[in-house]
PDB file of C-alpha atoms in Angstrom:
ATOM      1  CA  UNK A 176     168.879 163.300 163.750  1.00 74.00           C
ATOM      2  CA  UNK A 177     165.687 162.156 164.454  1.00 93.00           C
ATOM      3  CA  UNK A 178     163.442 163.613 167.239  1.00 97.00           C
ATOM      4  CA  UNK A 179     163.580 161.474 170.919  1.00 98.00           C
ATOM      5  CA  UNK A 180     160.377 160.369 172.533  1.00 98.00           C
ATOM      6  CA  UNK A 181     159.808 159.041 175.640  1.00 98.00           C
ATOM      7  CA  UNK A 182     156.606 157.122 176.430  1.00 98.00           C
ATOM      8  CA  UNK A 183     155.755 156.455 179.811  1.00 97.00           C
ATOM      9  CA  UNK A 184     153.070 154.152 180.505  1.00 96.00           C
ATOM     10  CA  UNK A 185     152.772 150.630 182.982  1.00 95.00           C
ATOM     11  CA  UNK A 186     150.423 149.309 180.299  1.00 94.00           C
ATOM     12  CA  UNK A 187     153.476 146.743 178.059  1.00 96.00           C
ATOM     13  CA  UNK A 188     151.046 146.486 175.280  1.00 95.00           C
ATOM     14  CA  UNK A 189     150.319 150.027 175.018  1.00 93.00           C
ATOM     15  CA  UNK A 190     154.255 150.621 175.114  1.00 95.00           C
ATOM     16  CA  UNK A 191     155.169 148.411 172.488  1.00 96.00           C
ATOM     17  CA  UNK A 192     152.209 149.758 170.294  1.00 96.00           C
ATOM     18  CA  UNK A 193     153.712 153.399 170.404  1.00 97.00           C
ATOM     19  CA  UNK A 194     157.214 152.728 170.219  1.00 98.00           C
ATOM     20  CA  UNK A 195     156.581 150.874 167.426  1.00 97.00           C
ATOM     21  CA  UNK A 196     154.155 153.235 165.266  1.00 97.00           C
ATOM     22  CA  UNK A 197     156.576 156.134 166.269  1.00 98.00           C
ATOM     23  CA  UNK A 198     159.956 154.489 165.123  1.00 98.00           C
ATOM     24  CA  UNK A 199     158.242 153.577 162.250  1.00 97.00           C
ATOM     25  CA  UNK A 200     157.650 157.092 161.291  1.00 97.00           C
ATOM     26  CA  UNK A 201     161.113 158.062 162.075  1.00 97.00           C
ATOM     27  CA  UNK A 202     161.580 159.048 165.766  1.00 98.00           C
ATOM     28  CA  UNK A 203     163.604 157.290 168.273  1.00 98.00           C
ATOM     29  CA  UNK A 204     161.086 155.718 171.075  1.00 98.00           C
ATOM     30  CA  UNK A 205     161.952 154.992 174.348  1.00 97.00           C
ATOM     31  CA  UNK A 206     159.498 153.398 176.264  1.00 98.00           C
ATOM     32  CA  UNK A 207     159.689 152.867 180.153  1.00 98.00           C
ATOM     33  CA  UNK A 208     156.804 151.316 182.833  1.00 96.00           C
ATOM     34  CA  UNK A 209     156.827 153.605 185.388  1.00 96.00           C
ATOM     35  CA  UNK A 210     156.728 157.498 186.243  1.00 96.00           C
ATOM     36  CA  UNK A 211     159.352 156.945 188.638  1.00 96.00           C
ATOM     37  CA  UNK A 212     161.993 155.553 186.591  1.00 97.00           C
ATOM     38  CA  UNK A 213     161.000 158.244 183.784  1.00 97.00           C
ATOM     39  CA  UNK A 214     161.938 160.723 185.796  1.00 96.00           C
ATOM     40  CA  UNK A 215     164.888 159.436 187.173  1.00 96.00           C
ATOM     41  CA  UNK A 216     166.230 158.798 183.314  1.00 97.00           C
ATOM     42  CA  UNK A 217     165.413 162.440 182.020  1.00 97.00           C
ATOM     43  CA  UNK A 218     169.275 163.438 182.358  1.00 96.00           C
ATOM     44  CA  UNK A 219     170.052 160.221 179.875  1.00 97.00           C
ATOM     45  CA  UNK A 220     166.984 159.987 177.803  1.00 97.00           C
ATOM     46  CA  UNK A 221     166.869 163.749 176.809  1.00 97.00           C
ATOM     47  CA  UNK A 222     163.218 163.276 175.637  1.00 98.00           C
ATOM     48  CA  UNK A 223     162.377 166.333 172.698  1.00 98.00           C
ATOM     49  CA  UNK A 224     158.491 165.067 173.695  1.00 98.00           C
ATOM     50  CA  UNK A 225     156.940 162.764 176.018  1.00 97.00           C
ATOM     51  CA  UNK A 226     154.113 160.485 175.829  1.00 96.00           C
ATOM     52  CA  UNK A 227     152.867 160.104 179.452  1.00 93.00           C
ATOM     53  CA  UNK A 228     149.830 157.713 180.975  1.00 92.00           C
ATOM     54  CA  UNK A 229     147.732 159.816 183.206  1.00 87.00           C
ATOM     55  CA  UNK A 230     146.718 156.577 185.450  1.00 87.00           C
ATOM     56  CA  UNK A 231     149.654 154.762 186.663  1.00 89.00           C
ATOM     57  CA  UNK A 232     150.449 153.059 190.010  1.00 91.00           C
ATOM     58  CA  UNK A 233     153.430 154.696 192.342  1.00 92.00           C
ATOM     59  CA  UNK A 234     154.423 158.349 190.786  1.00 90.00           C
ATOM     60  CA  UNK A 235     150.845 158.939 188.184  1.00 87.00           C
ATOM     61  CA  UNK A 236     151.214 160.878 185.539  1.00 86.00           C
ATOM     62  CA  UNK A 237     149.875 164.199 187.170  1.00 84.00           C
ATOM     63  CA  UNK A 238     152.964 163.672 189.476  1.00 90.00           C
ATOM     64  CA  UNK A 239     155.266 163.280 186.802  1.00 92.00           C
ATOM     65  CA  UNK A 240     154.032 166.525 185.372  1.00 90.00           C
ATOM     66  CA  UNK A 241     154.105 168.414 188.322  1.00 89.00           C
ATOM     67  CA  UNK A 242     157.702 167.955 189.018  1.00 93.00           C
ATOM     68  CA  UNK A 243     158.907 167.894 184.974  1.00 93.00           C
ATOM     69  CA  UNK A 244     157.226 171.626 185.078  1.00 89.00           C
ATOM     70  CA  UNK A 245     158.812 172.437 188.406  1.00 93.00           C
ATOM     71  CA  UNK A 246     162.036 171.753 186.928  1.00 94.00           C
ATOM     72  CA  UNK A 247     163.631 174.204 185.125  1.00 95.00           C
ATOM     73  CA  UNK A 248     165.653 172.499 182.417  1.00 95.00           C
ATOM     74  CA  UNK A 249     162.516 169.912 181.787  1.00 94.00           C
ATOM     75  CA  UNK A 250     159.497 172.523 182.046  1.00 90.00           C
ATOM     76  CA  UNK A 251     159.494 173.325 178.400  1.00 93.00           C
ATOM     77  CA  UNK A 252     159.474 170.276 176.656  1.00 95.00           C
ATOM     78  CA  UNK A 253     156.319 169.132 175.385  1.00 94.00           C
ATOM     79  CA  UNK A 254     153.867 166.746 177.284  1.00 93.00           C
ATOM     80  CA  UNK A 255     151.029 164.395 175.689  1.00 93.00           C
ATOM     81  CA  UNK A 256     148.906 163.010 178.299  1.00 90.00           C
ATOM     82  CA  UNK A 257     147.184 159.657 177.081  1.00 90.00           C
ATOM     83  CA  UNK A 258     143.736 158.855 179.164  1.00 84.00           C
ATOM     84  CA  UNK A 259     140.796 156.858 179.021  1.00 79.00           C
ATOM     85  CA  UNK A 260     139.452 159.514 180.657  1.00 70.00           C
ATOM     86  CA  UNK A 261     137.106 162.566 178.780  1.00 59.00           C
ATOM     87  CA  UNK A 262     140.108 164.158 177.048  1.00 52.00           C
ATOM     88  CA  UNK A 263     138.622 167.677 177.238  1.00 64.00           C
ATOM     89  CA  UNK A 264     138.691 167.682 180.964  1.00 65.00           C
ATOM     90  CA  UNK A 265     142.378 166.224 181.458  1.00 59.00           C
ATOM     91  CA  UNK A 266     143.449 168.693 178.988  1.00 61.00           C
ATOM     92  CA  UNK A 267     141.741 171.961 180.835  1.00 68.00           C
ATOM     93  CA  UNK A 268     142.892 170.359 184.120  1.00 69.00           C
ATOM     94  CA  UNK A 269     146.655 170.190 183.162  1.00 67.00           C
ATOM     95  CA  UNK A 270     147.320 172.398 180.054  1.00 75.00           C
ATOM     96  CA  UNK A 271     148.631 169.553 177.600  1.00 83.00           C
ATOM     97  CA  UNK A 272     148.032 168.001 174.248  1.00 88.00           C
ATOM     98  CA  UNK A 273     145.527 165.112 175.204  1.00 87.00           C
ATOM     99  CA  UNK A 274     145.431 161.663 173.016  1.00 90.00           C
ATOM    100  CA  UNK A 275     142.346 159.528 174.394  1.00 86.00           C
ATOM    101  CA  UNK A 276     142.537 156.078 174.201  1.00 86.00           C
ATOM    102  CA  UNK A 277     141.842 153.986 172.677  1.00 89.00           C
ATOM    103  CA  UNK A 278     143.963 155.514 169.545  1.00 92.00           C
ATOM    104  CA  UNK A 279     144.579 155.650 166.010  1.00 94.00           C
ATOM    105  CA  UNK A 280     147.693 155.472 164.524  1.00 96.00           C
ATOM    106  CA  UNK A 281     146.815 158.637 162.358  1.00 97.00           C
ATOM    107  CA  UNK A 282     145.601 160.524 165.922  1.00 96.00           C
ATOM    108  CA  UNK A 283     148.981 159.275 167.631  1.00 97.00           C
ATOM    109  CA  UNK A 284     151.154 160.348 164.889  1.00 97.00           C
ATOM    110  CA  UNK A 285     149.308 163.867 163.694  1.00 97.00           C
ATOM    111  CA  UNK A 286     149.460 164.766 167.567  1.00 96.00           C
ATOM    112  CA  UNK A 287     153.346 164.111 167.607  1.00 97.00           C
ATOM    113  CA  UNK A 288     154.329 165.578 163.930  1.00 97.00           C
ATOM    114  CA  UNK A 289     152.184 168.981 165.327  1.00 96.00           C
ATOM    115  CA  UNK A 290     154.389 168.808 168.749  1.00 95.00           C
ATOM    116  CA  UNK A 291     158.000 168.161 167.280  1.00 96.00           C
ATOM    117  CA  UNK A 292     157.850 168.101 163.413  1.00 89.00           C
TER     118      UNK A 292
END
């Protein structure tokens, strides 16, 4: 069974770039718009990693991480925060895997393989 991967981010283009690179190489993406509804869907989507937008309108990506670690059955799985931001500084500020963007397919996809197989 392949590995699940949810990518939260209210950019569509960005969205439809990563789902498609990571079903591609084998996973099953889900992609959703907004923090909110990402949240909301954890129960269903049963993410094994998730590809979250640090900026984002409503709920931001900080947020989103915040509660997912507050929650006990979500605080464990694995969290790549994508920023245009300096991805050194993200990363000490919130503990995660970092992917800066813009991105390669080859940084996308090395990140993920590292994080789930």
């Amino acid at each position: 069974m392949s590995k699940r991967i949810l990518v939260v981010d209210d950019m569509k283009y960005l969205r439809d770039v990563q789902v498609l690179l990571l079903n591609e190489a084998g996973y099953s993406a889900t992609a959703l718009g907004s923090a909110r509804e990402a949240f909301e869907r954890l129960p269903e989507l049963a993410p094994d990693l998730i590809l979250l937008d640090v900026s984002m309108p409503g709920m931001d990506g900080r947020q989103f991480l915040a509660r997912l670690r507050a929650t006990p059955e979500w605080q464990h799985v694995p969290v790549i925060l994508t920023t245009g931001r300096a991805a050194e500084e993200v990363a000490r500020e919130h503990g995660c895997d970092v992917l800066a963007k813009p991105f390669t397919e080859v940084a996308l996809l090395d990140l993920v393989r590292r994080l789930v197989g």
